[in-house]
Amino acid sequence: MDISDLINFQGISERAKNLINENGEVLKYNIGEPLVTDDFIPNKIQIIIEGEARLIHLEKIATAKYNLPKTIAKFGTGTILGLASLLRGEGCERINAINEVKTVSL
């Protein structure tokens, strides 16, 4: 997939596109695998180029021995992941793959 096919990057210059293609790393995630976790600040952002992911909140259940994961939002192609944690200066996103996901990491 060409990065300029994504709405976020339509109209970028050839130079910028070449920099992204040269420096971006394509990452693959399996179903349920975390793309971003809330226990660290990512050193790069990721942009979904294929597949879907979900933002998860762990709801505390008084009678359970574990926290119940709840989907807060679903993300698809073009969504930027990890940016909120970078801007806040602390890990604040828990995002897992719904299906097989490919991202470009910048």
CSV table of N, CA, C and O in Angstrom, one decimal:
chain,number,residue,atom,x,y,z
A,1,MET,N,0.9,-1.2,0.0
A,1,MET,CA,0.0,0.0,0.0
A,1,MET,C,0.9,1.2,0.0
A,1,MET,O,1.9,1.3,0.7
A,2,ASP,N,0.5,2.2,-0.8
A,2,ASP,CA,1.2,3.5,-0.9
A,2,ASP,C,0.6,4.3,0.2
A,2,ASP,O,-0.6,4.5,0.4
A,3,ILE,N,1.5,4.9,1.1
A,3,ILE,CA,1.1,5.7,2.2
A,3,ILE,C,0.2,6.9,1.8
A,3,ILE,O,-0.7,7.3,2.5
A,4,SER,N,0.4,7.4,0.6
A,4,SER,CA,-0.4,8.5,0.1
A,4,SER,C,-1.8,8.1,-0.3
A,4,SER,O,-2.7,9.0,-0.5
A,5,ASP,N,-2.1,6.8,-0.3
A,5,ASP,CA,-3.5,6.4,-0.4
A,5,ASP,C,-4.4,6.6,0.8
A,5,ASP,O,-5.6,6.7,0.7
A,6,LEU,N,-3.7,6.8,2.0
A,6,LEU,CA,-4.4,7.0,3.2
A,6,LEU,C,-4.8,8.5,3.2
A,6,LEU,O,-4.1,9.4,2.9
A,7,ILE,N,-6.0,8.8,3.7
A,7,ILE,CA,-6.6,10.2,3.7
A,7,ILE,C,-5.7,11.1,4.5
A,7,ILE,O,-5.5,12.3,4.1
A,8,ASN,N,-5.0,10.6,5.6
A,8,ASN,CA,-4.1,11.4,6.4
A,8,ASN,C,-3.0,12.0,5.6
A,8,ASN,O,-2.4,13.0,5.9
A,9,PHE,N,-2.6,11.3,4.5
A,9,PHE,CA,-1.4,11.6,3.8
A,9,PHE,C,-1.6,12.0,2.3
A,9,PHE,O,-0.7,12.1,1.6
A,10,GLN,N,-2.8,12.2,2.0
A,10,GLN,CA,-3.1,12.6,0.6
A,10,GLN,C,-2.6,14.0,0.4
A,10,GLN,O,-2.7,14.9,1.2
A,11,GLY,N,-1.9,14.2,-0.7
A,11,GLY,CA,-1.4,15.6,-1.0
A,11,GLY,C,0.0,15.8,-0.5
A,11,GLY,O,0.5,16.9,-0.6
A,12,ILE,N,0.6,14.8,0.2
A,12,ILE,CA,2.0,15.1,0.7
A,12,ILE,C,3.0,15.1,-0.5
A,12,ILE,O,2.7,14.5,-1.6
A,13,SER,N,4.1,15.7,-0.3
A,13,SER,CA,5.1,15.9,-1.4
A,13,SER,C,5.7,14.5,-1.7
A,13,SER,O,5.7,13.6,-0.8
A,14,GLU,N,6.3,14.4,-2.8
A,14,GLU,CA,7.1,13.2,-3.2
A,14,GLU,C,8.2,13.0,-2.2
A,14,GLU,O,8.6,11.9,-1.8
A,15,ARG,N,8.9,14.1,-1.8
A,15,ARG,CA,10.0,14.0,-0.9
A,15,ARG,C,9.5,13.4,0.5
A,15,ARG,O,10.2,12.5,1.0
A,16,ALA,N,8.4,13.9,1.0
A,16,ALA,CA,7.9,13.4,2.3
A,16,ALA,C,7.5,11.9,2.1
A,16,ALA,O,7.7,11.1,3.0
A,17,LYS,N,6.8,11.6,1.0
A,17,LYS,CA,6.4,10.2,0.8
A,17,LYS,C,7.7,9.3,0.7
A,17,LYS,O,7.7,8.2,1.3
A,18,ASN,N,8.7,9.7,0.1
A,18,ASN,CA,10.0,8.9,0.0
A,18,ASN,C,10.6,8.7,1.4
A,18,ASN,O,11.1,7.7,1.7
A,19,LEU,N,10.6,9.8,2.2
A,19,LEU,CA,11.1,9.7,3.6
A,19,LEU,C,10.3,8.7,4.4
A,19,LEU,O,10.9,7.9,5.1
A,20,ILE,N,9.0,8.7,4.3
A,20,ILE,CA,8.1,7.7,5.0
A,20,ILE,C,8.4,6.3,4.5
A,20,ILE,O,8.6,5.4,5.3
A,21,ASN,N,8.5,6.1,3.2
A,21,ASN,CA,8.7,4.8,2.7
A,21,ASN,C,10.1,4.3,3.1
A,21,ASN,O,10.3,3.1,3.3
A,22,GLU,N,11.1,5.2,3.2
A,22,GLU,CA,12.5,4.8,3.5
A,22,GLU,C,12.6,4.5,5.0
A,22,GLU,O,13.3,3.6,5.4
A,23,ASN,N,11.9,5.3,5.9
A,23,ASN,CA,12.1,5.2,7.3
A,23,ASN,C,11.0,4.5,8.0
A,23,ASN,O,11.2,4.1,9.2
A,24,GLY,N,9.8,4.3,7.4
A,24,GLY,CA,8.7,3.6,8.0
A,24,GLY,C,9.0,2.1,8.1
A,24,GLY,O,9.5,1.6,7.1
A,25,GLU,N,8.5,1.5,9.1
A,25,GLU,CA,8.7,0.1,9.3
A,25,GLU,C,7.3,-0.6,9.3
A,25,GLU,O,6.4,-0.2,10.1
A,26,VAL,N,7.0,-1.5,8.4
A,26,VAL,CA,5.7,-2.2,8.4
A,26,VAL,C,5.8,-3.3,9.5
A,26,VAL,O,6.7,-4.1,9.5
A,27,LEU,N,4.8,-3.3,10.4
A,27,LEU,CA,4.7,-4.2,11.5
A,27,LEU,C,3.4,-5.0,11.3
A,27,LEU,O,2.4,-4.5,10.8
A,28,LYS,N,3.4,-6.3,11.7
A,28,LYS,CA,2.2,-7.2,11.6
A,28,LYS,C,1.8,-7.7,13.0
A,28,LYS,O,2.7,-8.0,13.8
A,29,TYR,N,0.5,-7.7,13.2
A,29,TYR,CA,0.0,-8.1,14.5
A,29,TYR,C,-1.1,-9.2,14.3
A,29,TYR,O,-1.9,-9.1,13.4
A,30,ASN,N,-1.1,-10.2,15.1
A,30,ASN,CA,-2.1,-11.2,15.1
A,30,ASN,C,-3.3,-10.8,15.9
A,30,ASN,O,-3.3,-9.9,16.8
A,31,ILE,N,-4.4,-11.6,15.8
A,31,ILE,CA,-5.6,-11.3,16.6
A,31,ILE,C,-5.3,-11.3,18.1
A,31,ILE,O,-4.7,-12.2,18.6
A,32,GLY,N,-5.8,-10.2,18.7
A,32,GLY,CA,-5.6,-10.1,20.2
A,32,GLY,C,-4.3,-9.6,20.6
A,32,GLY,O,-4.1,-9.2,21.8
A,33,GLU,N,-3.3,-9.5,19.7
A,33,GLU,CA,-2.0,-9.0,20.1
A,33,GLU,C,-2.0,-7.5,20.3
A,33,GLU,O,-2.7,-6.7,19.6
A,34,PRO,N,-1.3,-7.0,21.4
A,34,PRO,CA,-1.3,-5.5,21.7
A,34,PRO,C,-0.5,-4.8,20.6
A,34,PRO,O,0.6,-5.2,20.3
A,35,LEU,N,-1.0,-3.7,20.2
A,35,LEU,CA,-0.3,-2.7,19.3
A,35,LEU,C,0.4,-1.6,20.1
A,35,LEU,O,1.5,-1.2,19.8
A,36,VAL,N,-0.4,-1.2,21.1
A,36,VAL,CA,0.1,-0.2,22.1
A,36,VAL,C,-0.4,-0.6,23.4
A,36,VAL,O,-1.5,-1.0,23.6
A,37,THR,N,0.5,-0.4,24.4
A,37,THR,CA,0.1,-0.7,25.8
A,37,THR,C,0.2,0.5,26.7
A,37,THR,O,0.9,1.5,26.3
A,38,ASP,N,-0.5,0.5,27.8
A,38,ASP,CA,-0.5,1.7,28.7
A,38,ASP,C,0.5,1.7,29.7
A,38,ASP,O,0.6,2.5,30.6
A,39,ASP,N,1.5,0.7,29.7
A,39,ASP,CA,2.5,0.6,30.7
A,39,ASP,C,3.8,1.2,30.2
A,39,ASP,O,4.8,1.2,30.9
A,40,PHE,N,3.9,1.8,29.0
A,40,PHE,CA,5.1,2.5,28.6
A,40,PHE,C,4.7,3.5,27.5
A,40,PHE,O,3.6,3.5,26.9
A,41,ILE,N,5.6,4.5,27.3
A,41,ILE,CA,5.4,5.5,26.2
A,41,ILE,C,6.1,4.9,24.9
A,41,ILE,O,7.3,4.6,25.0
A,42,PRO,N,5.3,4.8,23.9
A,42,PRO,CA,6.0,4.3,22.6
A,42,PRO,C,7.0,5.3,22.1
A,42,PRO,O,6.8,6.5,22.3
A,43,ASN,N,8.0,4.8,21.4
A,43,ASN,CA,9.0,5.7,20.8
A,43,ASN,C,8.6,6.1,19.4
A,43,ASN,O,9.3,6.9,18.8
A,44,LYS,N,7.5,5.6,18.8
A,44,LYS,CA,7.1,5.9,17.5
A,44,LYS,C,5.6,5.8,17.5
A,44,LYS,O,5.0,5.2,18.3
A,45,ILE,N,5.0,6.5,16.5
A,45,ILE,CA,3.6,6.3,16.2
A,45,ILE,C,3.4,5.2,15.2
A,45,ILE,O,4.3,4.9,14.5
A,46,GLN,N,2.2,4.6,15.2
A,46,GLN,CA,1.9,3.6,14.2
A,46,GLN,C,0.6,4.1,13.5
A,46,GLN,O,-0.3,4.7,14.1
A,47,ILE,N,0.5,3.8,12.2
A,47,ILE,CA,-0.7,4.1,11.4
A,47,ILE,C,-1.2,2.8,10.8
A,47,ILE,O,-0.4,2.1,10.2
A,48,ILE,N,-2.4,2.5,11.1
A,48,ILE,CA,-3.0,1.3,10.6
A,48,ILE,C,-3.2,1.4,9.0
A,48,ILE,O,-3.8,2.3,8.5
A,49,ILE,N,-2.6,0.4,8.3
A,49,ILE,CA,-2.7,0.3,6.9
A,49,ILE,C,-3.6,-0.8,6.4
A,49,ILE,O,-4.0,-0.9,5.3
A,50,GLU,N,-3.9,-1.7,7.4
A,50,GLU,CA,-4.7,-2.9,7.1
A,50,GLU,C,-5.2,-3.5,8.4
A,50,GLU,O,-4.5,-3.7,9.3
A,51,GLY,N,-6.5,-3.8,8.4
A,51,GLY,CA,-7.1,-4.5,9.6
A,51,GLY,C,-7.8,-3.5,10.5
A,51,GLY,O,-7.9,-2.3,10.2
A,52,GLU,N,-8.2,-4.0,11.7
A,52,GLU,CA,-8.9,-3.3,12.7
A,52,GLU,C,-8.3,-3.5,14.1
A,52,GLU,O,-7.8,-4.6,14.4
A,53,ALA,N,-8.4,-2.5,15.0
A,53,ALA,CA,-7.9,-2.6,16.3
A,53,ALA,C,-9.0,-2.0,17.3
A,53,ALA,O,-9.9,-1.3,16.8
A,54,ARG,N,-8.8,-2.3,18.6
A,54,ARG,CA,-9.8,-1.7,19.5
A,54,ARG,C,-9.0,-1.1,20.7
A,54,ARG,O,-8.0,-1.6,21.2
A,55,LEU,N,-9.6,0.0,21.2
A,55,LEU,CA,-9.1,0.7,22.4
A,55,LEU,C,-9.8,0.0,23.5
A,55,LEU,O,-11.0,-0.1,23.6
A,56,ILE,N,-9.1,-0.5,24.5
A,56,ILE,CA,-9.6,-1.3,25.6
A,56,ILE,C,-9.5,-0.6,26.9
A,56,ILE,O,-8.4,0.0,27.2
A,57,HIS,N,-10.5,-0.7,27.7
A,57,HIS,CA,-10.5,-0.2,29.1
A,57,HIS,C,-10.8,-1.5,30.0
A,57,HIS,O,-11.6,-2.3,29.7
A,58,LEU,N,-10.0,-1.6,31.0
A,58,LEU,CA,-10.1,-2.8,31.9
A,58,LEU,C,-11.0,-2.4,33.1
A,58,LEU,O,-10.7,-1.6,33.9
A,59,GLU,N,-12.3,-2.9,33.1
A,59,GLU,CA,-13.2,-2.6,34.1
A,59,GLU,C,-13.1,-3.5,35.3
A,59,GLU,O,-13.0,-4.7,35.1
A,60,LYS,N,-13.0,-2.9,36.5
A,60,LYS,CA,-12.8,-3.7,37.7
A,60,LYS,C,-14.2,-4.3,38.1
A,60,LYS,O,-15.1,-3.6,38.2
A,61,ILE,N,-14.2,-5.6,38.3
A,61,ILE,CA,-15.4,-6.3,38.8
A,61,ILE,C,-15.1,-6.8,40.2
A,61,ILE,O,-14.1,-7.5,40.4
A,62,ALA,N,-15.9,-6.3,41.1
A,62,ALA,CA,-15.7,-6.6,42.5
A,62,ALA,C,-15.7,-8.1,42.8
A,62,ALA,O,-14.9,-8.6,43.6
A,63,THR,N,-16.5,-8.9,42.1
A,63,THR,CA,-16.6,-10.3,42.4
A,63,THR,C,-15.7,-11.2,41.6
A,63,THR,O,-15.6,-12.4,41.8
A,64,ALA,N,-15.0,-10.6,40.7
A,64,ALA,CA,-14.1,-11.3,39.8
A,64,ALA,C,-12.6,-11.2,40.2
A,64,ALA,O,-12.3,-10.2,40.9
A,65,LYS,N,-11.8,-12.2,39.9
A,65,LYS,CA,-10.4,-12.2,40.2
A,65,LYS,C,-9.6,-11.4,39.2
A,65,LYS,O,-8.4,-11.2,39.3
A,66,TYR,N,-10.3,-10.9,38.1
A,66,TYR,CA,-9.6,-10.2,37.0
A,66,TYR,C,-10.4,-9.1,36.6
A,66,TYR,O,-11.6,-8.9,37.0
A,67,ASN,N,-9.8,-8.2,35.8
A,67,ASN,CA,-10.6,-7.1,35.2
A,67,ASN,C,-11.2,-7.5,33.9
A,67,ASN,O,-10.5,-8.2,33.1
A,68,LEU,N,-12.4,-7.0,33.6
A,68,LEU,CA,-13.1,-7.3,32.4
A,68,LEU,C,-12.7,-6.3,31.3
A,68,LEU,O,-13.0,-5.1,31.5
A,69,PRO,N,-12.2,-6.7,30.1
A,69,PRO,CA,-11.9,-5.8,29.1
A,69,PRO,C,-13.1,-5.3,28.4
A,69,PRO,O,-14.0,-6.1,28.0
A,70,LYS,N,-13.3,-4.0,28.2
A,70,LYS,CA,-14.4,-3.4,27.5
A,70,LYS,C,-13.8,-2.6,26.3
A,70,LYS,O,-12.9,-1.8,26.5
A,71,THR,N,-14.4,-2.7,25.1
A,71,THR,CA,-14.0,-2.0,24.0
A,71,THR,C,-14.6,-0.6,24.1
A,71,THR,O,-15.8,-0.4,24.2
A,72,ILE,N,-13.8,0.4,24.0
A,72,ILE,CA,-14.2,1.8,24.0
A,72,ILE,C,-14.4,2.4,22.6
A,72,ILE,O,-15.3,3.1,22.3
A,73,ALA,N,-13.5,2.0,21.7
A,73,ALA,CA,-13.5,2.4,20.3
A,73,ALA,C,-12.9,1.4,19.4
A,73,ALA,O,-12.0,0.7,19.9
A,74,LYS,N,-13.3,1.4,18.2
A,74,LYS,CA,-12.7,0.6,17.1
A,74,LYS,C,-12.0,1.5,16.1
A,74,LYS,O,-12.5,2.6,15.8
A,75,PHE,N,-10.8,1.0,15.7
A,75,PHE,CA,-10.0,1.8,14.7
A,75,PHE,C,-9.7,1.0,13.5
A,75,PHE,O,-9.6,-0.2,13.5
A,76,GLY,N,-9.6,1.7,12.3
A,76,GLY,CA,-9.4,1.0,11.1
A,76,GLY,C,-8.3,1.8,10.3
A,76,GLY,O,-7.5,2.6,10.9
A,77,THR,N,-8.2,1.5,9.0
A,77,THR,CA,-7.2,2.1,8.1
A,77,THR,C,-7.1,3.6,8.3
A,77,THR,O,-8.1,4.3,8.3
A,78,GLY,N,-5.8,4.0,8.5
A,78,GLY,CA,-5.6,5.5,8.6
A,78,GLY,C,-5.5,6.0,10.0
A,78,GLY,O,-5.0,7.1,10.2
A,79,THR,N,-5.9,5.2,11.0
A,79,THR,CA,-5.9,5.7,12.3
A,79,THR,C,-4.4,5.7,12.9
A,79,THR,O,-3.7,4.8,12.6
A,80,ILE,N,-4.1,6.8,13.5
A,80,ILE,CA,-2.8,7.0,14.1
A,80,ILE,C,-2.9,6.5,15.6
A,80,ILE,O,-3.7,6.9,16.4
A,81,LEU,N,-2.0,5.6,15.9
A,81,LEU,CA,-1.9,5.0,17.3
A,81,LEU,C,-0.6,5.4,18.0
A,81,LEU,O,0.4,5.5,17.4
A,82,GLY,N,-0.7,5.6,19.3
A,82,GLY,CA,0.4,5.9,20.1
A,82,GLY,C,0.7,7.4,20.3
A,82,GLY,O,1.4,7.8,21.1
A,83,LEU,N,0.0,8.2,19.5
A,83,LEU,CA,0.2,9.7,19.6
A,83,LEU,C,-0.3,10.2,20.9
A,83,LEU,O,0.4,11.1,21.5
A,84,ALA,N,-1.4,9.8,21.5
A,84,ALA,CA,-1.9,10.3,22.7
A,84,ALA,C,-0.9,10.1,23.9
A,84,ALA,O,-0.6,11.0,24.7
A,85,SER,N,-0.3,8.9,23.9
A,85,SER,CA,0.8,8.6,24.9
A,85,SER,C,2.0,9.5,24.7
A,85,SER,O,2.6,10.0,25.7
A,86,LEU,N,2.4,9.7,23.5
A,86,LEU,CA,3.5,10.6,23.2
A,86,LEU,C,3.3,12.0,23.7
A,86,LEU,O,4.1,12.7,24.3
A,87,LEU,N,2.1,12.5,23.4
A,87,LEU,CA,1.7,13.9,23.7
A,87,LEU,C,1.6,14.1,25.2
A,87,LEU,O,1.9,15.1,25.8
A,88,ARG,N,1.0,13.1,25.9
A,88,ARG,CA,0.8,13.1,27.4
A,88,ARG,C,2.1,12.9,28.1
A,88,ARG,O,2.2,13.2,29.3
A,89,GLY,N,3.1,12.2,27.5
A,89,GLY,CA,4.3,11.9,28.2
A,89,GLY,C,4.2,10.7,29.1
A,89,GLY,O,5.0,10.5,30.0
A,90,GLU,N,3.1,9.9,29.0
A,90,GLU,CA,2.9,8.7,29.7
A,90,GLU,C,2.0,7.8,28.9
A,90,GLU,O,1.2,8.2,28.1
A,91,GLY,N,2.2,6.5,29.2
A,91,GLY,CA,1.4,5.5,28.5
A,91,GLY,C,-0.1,5.6,28.9
A,91,GLY,O,-0.3,5.6,30.1
A,92,CYS,N,-1.0,5.7,27.9
A,92,CYS,CA,-2.4,5.9,28.3
A,92,CYS,C,-3.3,5.2,27.3
A,92,CYS,O,-4.5,5.3,27.4
A,93,GLU,N,-2.7,4.4,26.4
A,93,GLU,CA,-3.5,3.7,25.4
A,93,GLU,C,-3.3,2.2,25.5
A,93,GLU,O,-2.2,1.7,25.7
A,94,ARG,N,-4.4,1.4,25.5
A,94,ARG,CA,-4.3,-0.1,25.5
A,94,ARG,C,-5.1,-0.5,24.2
A,94,ARG,O,-6.3,-0.4,24.2
A,95,ILE,N,-4.3,-0.8,23.2
A,95,ILE,CA,-4.9,-1.1,21.9
A,95,ILE,C,-4.5,-2.4,21.4
A,95,ILE,O,-3.3,-2.7,21.3
A,96,ASN,N,-5.5,-3.3,21.1
A,96,ASN,CA,-5.2,-4.7,20.6
A,96,ASN,C,-5.8,-4.9,19.2
A,96,ASN,O,-6.8,-4.2,18.9
A,97,ALA,N,-5.2,-5.8,18.5
A,97,ALA,CA,-5.7,-6.2,17.2
A,97,ALA,C,-7.0,-6.9,17.3
A,97,ALA,O,-7.2,-7.9,18.1
A,98,ILE,N,-8.0,-6.5,16.5
A,98,ILE,CA,-9.3,-7.3,16.4
A,98,ILE,C,-9.1,-8.5,15.4
A,98,ILE,O,-9.6,-9.6,15.6
A,99,ASN,N,-8.4,-8.2,14.3
A,99,ASN,CA,-8.0,-9.2,13.3
A,99,ASN,C,-6.6,-9.0,13.0
A,99,ASN,O,-5.9,-8.2,13.7
A,100,GLU,N,-6.1,-9.6,11.9
A,100,GLU,CA,-4.7,-9.4,11.6
A,100,GLU,C,-4.5,-7.9,11.1
A,100,GLU,O,-5.3,-7.4,10.3
A,101,VAL,N,-3.6,-7.3,11.7
A,101,VAL,CA,-3.4,-5.8,11.5
A,101,VAL,C,-2.0,-5.6,11.0
A,101,VAL,O,-1.0,-6.2,11.4
A,102,LYS,N,-1.9,-4.7,10.0
A,102,LYS,CA,-0.6,-4.2,9.5
A,102,LYS,C,-0.5,-2.7,9.8
A,102,LYS,O,-1.5,-2.0,9.6
A,103,THR,N,0.6,-2.2,10.3
A,103,THR,CA,0.8,-0.8,10.6
A,103,THR,C,2.1,-0.4,9.9
A,103,THR,O,3.0,-1.2,9.7
A,104,VAL,N,2.2,0.9,9.7
A,104,VAL,CA,3.5,1.5,9.4
A,104,VAL,C,3.9,2.3,10.6
A,104,VAL,O,3.2,3.1,11.1
A,105,SER,N,5.1,2.0,11.1
A,105,SER,CA,5.6,2.7,12.3
A,105,SER,C,6.6,3.8,11.9
A,105,SER,O,7.5,3.6,11.1
A,106,LEU,N,6.3,5.0,12.4
A,106,LEU,CA,7.2,6.2,12.1
A,106,LEU,C,7.8,6.8,13.3
A,106,LEU,O,7.2,6.9,14.3
